[in-house]
PDB file of C-alpha atoms in Angstrom:
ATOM      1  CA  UNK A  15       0.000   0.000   0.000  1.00  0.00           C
ATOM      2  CA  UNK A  16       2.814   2.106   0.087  1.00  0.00           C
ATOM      3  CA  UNK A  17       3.234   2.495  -3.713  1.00  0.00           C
ATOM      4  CA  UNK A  18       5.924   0.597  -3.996  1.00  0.00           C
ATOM      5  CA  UNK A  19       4.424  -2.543  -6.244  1.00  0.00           C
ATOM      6  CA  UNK A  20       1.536  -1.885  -8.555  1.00  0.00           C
ATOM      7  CA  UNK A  21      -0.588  -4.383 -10.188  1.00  0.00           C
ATOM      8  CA  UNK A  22       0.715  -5.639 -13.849  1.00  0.00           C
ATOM      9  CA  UNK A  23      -0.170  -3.567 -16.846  1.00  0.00           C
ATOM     10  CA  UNK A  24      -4.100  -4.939 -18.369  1.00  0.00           C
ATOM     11  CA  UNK A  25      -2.697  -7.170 -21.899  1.00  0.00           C
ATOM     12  CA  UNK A  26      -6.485  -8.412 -22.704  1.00  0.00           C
ATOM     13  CA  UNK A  27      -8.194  -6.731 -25.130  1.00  0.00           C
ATOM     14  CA  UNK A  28     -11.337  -5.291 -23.974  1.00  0.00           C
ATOM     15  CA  UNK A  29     -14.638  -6.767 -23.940  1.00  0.00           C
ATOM     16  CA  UNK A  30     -18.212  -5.980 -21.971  1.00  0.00           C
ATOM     17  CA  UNK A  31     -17.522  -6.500 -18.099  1.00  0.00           C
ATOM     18  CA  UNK A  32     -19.910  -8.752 -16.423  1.00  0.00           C
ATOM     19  CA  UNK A  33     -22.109  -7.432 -13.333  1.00  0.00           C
ATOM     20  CA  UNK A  34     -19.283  -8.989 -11.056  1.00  0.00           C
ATOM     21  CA  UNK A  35     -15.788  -7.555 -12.507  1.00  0.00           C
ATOM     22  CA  UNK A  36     -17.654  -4.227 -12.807  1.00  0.00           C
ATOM     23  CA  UNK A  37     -18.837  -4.556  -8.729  1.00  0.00           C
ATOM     24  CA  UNK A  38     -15.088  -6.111  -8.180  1.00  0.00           C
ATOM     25  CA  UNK A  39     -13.400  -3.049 -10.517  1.00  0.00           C
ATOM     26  CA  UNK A  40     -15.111  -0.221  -8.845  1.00  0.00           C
ATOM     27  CA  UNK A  41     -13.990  -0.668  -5.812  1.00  0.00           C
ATOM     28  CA  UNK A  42     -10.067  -1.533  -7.142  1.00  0.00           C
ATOM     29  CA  UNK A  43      -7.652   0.895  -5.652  1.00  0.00           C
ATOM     30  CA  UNK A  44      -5.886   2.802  -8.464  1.00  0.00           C
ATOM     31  CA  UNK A  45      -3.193   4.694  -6.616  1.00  0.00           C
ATOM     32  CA  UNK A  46      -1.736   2.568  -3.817  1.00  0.00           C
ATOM     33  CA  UNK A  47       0.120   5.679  -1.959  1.00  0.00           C
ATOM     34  CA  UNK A  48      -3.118   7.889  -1.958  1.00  0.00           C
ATOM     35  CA  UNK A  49      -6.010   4.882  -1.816  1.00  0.00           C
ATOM     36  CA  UNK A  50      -7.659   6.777  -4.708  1.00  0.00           C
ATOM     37  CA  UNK A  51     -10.128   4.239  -6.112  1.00  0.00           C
ATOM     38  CA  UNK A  52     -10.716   3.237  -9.852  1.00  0.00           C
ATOM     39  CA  UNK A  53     -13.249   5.478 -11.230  1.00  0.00           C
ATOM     40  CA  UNK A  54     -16.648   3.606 -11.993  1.00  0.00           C
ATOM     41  CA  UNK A  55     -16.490   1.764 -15.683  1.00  0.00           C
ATOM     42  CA  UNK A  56     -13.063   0.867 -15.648  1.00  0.00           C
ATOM     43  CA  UNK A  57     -12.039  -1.926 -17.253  1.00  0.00           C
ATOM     44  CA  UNK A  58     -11.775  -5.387 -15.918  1.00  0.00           C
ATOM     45  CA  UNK A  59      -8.658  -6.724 -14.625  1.00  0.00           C
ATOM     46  CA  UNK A  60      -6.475 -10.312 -13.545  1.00  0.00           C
ATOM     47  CA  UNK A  61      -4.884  -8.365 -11.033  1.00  0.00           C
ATOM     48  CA  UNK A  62      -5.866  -5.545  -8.464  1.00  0.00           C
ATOM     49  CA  UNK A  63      -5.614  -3.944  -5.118  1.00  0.00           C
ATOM     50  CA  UNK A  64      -8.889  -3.433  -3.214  1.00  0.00           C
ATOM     51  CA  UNK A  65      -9.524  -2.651   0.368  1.00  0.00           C
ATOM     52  CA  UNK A  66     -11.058  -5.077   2.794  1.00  0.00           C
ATOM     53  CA  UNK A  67     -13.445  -4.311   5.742  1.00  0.00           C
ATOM     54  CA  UNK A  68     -12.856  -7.400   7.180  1.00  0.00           C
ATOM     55  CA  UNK A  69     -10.075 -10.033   7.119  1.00  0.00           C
ATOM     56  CA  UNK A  70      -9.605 -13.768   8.315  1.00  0.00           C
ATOM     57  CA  UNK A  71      -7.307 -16.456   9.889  1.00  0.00           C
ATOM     58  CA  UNK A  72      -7.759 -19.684  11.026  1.00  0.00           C
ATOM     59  CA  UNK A  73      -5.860 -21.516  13.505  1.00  0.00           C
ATOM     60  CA  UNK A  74      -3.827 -24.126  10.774  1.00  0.00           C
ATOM     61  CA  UNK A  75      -2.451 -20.961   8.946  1.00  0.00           C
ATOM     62  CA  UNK A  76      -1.923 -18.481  11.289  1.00  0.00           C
ATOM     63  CA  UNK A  77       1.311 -18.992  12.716  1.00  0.00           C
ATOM     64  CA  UNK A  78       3.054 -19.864   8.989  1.00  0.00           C
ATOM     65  CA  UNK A  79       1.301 -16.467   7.950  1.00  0.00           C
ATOM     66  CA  UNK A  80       3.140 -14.531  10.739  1.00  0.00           C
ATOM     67  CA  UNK A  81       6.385 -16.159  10.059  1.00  0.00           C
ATOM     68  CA  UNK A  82       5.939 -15.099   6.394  1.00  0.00           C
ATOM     69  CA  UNK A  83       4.763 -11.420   7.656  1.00  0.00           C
ATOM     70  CA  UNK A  84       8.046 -11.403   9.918  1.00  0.00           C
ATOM     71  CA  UNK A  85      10.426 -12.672   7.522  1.00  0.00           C
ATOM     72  CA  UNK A  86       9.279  -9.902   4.588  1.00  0.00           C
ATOM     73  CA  UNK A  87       8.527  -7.010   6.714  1.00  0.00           C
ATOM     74  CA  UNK A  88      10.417  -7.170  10.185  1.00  0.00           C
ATOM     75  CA  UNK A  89       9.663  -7.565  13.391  1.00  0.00           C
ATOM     76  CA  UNK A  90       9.219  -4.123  14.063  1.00  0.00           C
ATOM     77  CA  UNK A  91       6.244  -3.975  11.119  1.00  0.00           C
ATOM     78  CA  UNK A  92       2.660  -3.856  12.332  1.00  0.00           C
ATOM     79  CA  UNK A  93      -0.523  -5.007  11.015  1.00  0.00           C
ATOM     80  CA  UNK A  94      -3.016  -2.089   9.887  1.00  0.00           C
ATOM     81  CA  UNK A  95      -6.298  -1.994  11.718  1.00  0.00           C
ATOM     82  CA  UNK A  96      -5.652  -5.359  13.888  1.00  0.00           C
ATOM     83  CA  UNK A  97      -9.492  -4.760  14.658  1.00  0.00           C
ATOM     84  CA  UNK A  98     -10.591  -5.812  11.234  1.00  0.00           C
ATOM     85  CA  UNK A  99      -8.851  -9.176  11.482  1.00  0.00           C
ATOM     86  CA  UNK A 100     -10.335 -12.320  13.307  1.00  0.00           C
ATOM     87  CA  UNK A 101      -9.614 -15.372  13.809  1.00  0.00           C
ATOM     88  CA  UNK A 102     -11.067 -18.847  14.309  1.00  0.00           C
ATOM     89  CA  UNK A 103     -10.448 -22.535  15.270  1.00  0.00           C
ATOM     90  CA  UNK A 104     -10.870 -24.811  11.630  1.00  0.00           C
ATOM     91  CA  UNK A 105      -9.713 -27.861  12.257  1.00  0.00           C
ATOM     92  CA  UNK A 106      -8.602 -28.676  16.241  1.00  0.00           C
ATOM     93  CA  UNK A 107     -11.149 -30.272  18.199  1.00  0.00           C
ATOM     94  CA  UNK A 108     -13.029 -28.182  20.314  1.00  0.00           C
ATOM     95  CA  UNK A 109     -11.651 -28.632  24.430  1.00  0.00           C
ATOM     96  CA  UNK A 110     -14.785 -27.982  25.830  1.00  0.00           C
ATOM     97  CA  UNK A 111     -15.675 -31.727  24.597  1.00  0.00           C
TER      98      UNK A 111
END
């Protein structure tokens, strides 16, 4: 989100957007540094940044996703809005058994 990647240039030639890429492509962010979103009718994409109200972990993938998050970032580096990400038991057998 910094700016420092952006998503690969659009190659496909263009065609009519279904009621899904258009939903999916007007909420694409166009300008990682600013958040500036992709004005409505833009045109499809393989590849985009969006925003997410919500995000999810569960218990199997958690701990290889922090060592991944650790190893690129630091351990200084911080997740952005912790309060948007929750997580929850997938596959251990509930204790209370």
């Amino acid at each position: 989100m910094a700016g420092e990647i952006a998503p690969p240039p659009i190659t496909t030639a263009p065609r009519p957007m279904t009621i899904v890429e258009k939903i999916i492509a007007s909420h694409a962010i166009r300008d990682a540094k600013t958040g500036a979103l992709r004005r409505a009718g833009g045109r499809s994409r393989r590849c985009a940044l969006h925003p997410h109200d919500v995000r999810f972990s569960h218990e199997y993938v958690t701990p290889m996703a922090d060592a991944l998050f650790v190893a690129a970032l630091g351990e200084s580096a911080k997740v952005i809005e912790p309060e948007s990400v929750f997580t929850f038991r997938d596959h251990s057998p509930s204790s209370a058994a």
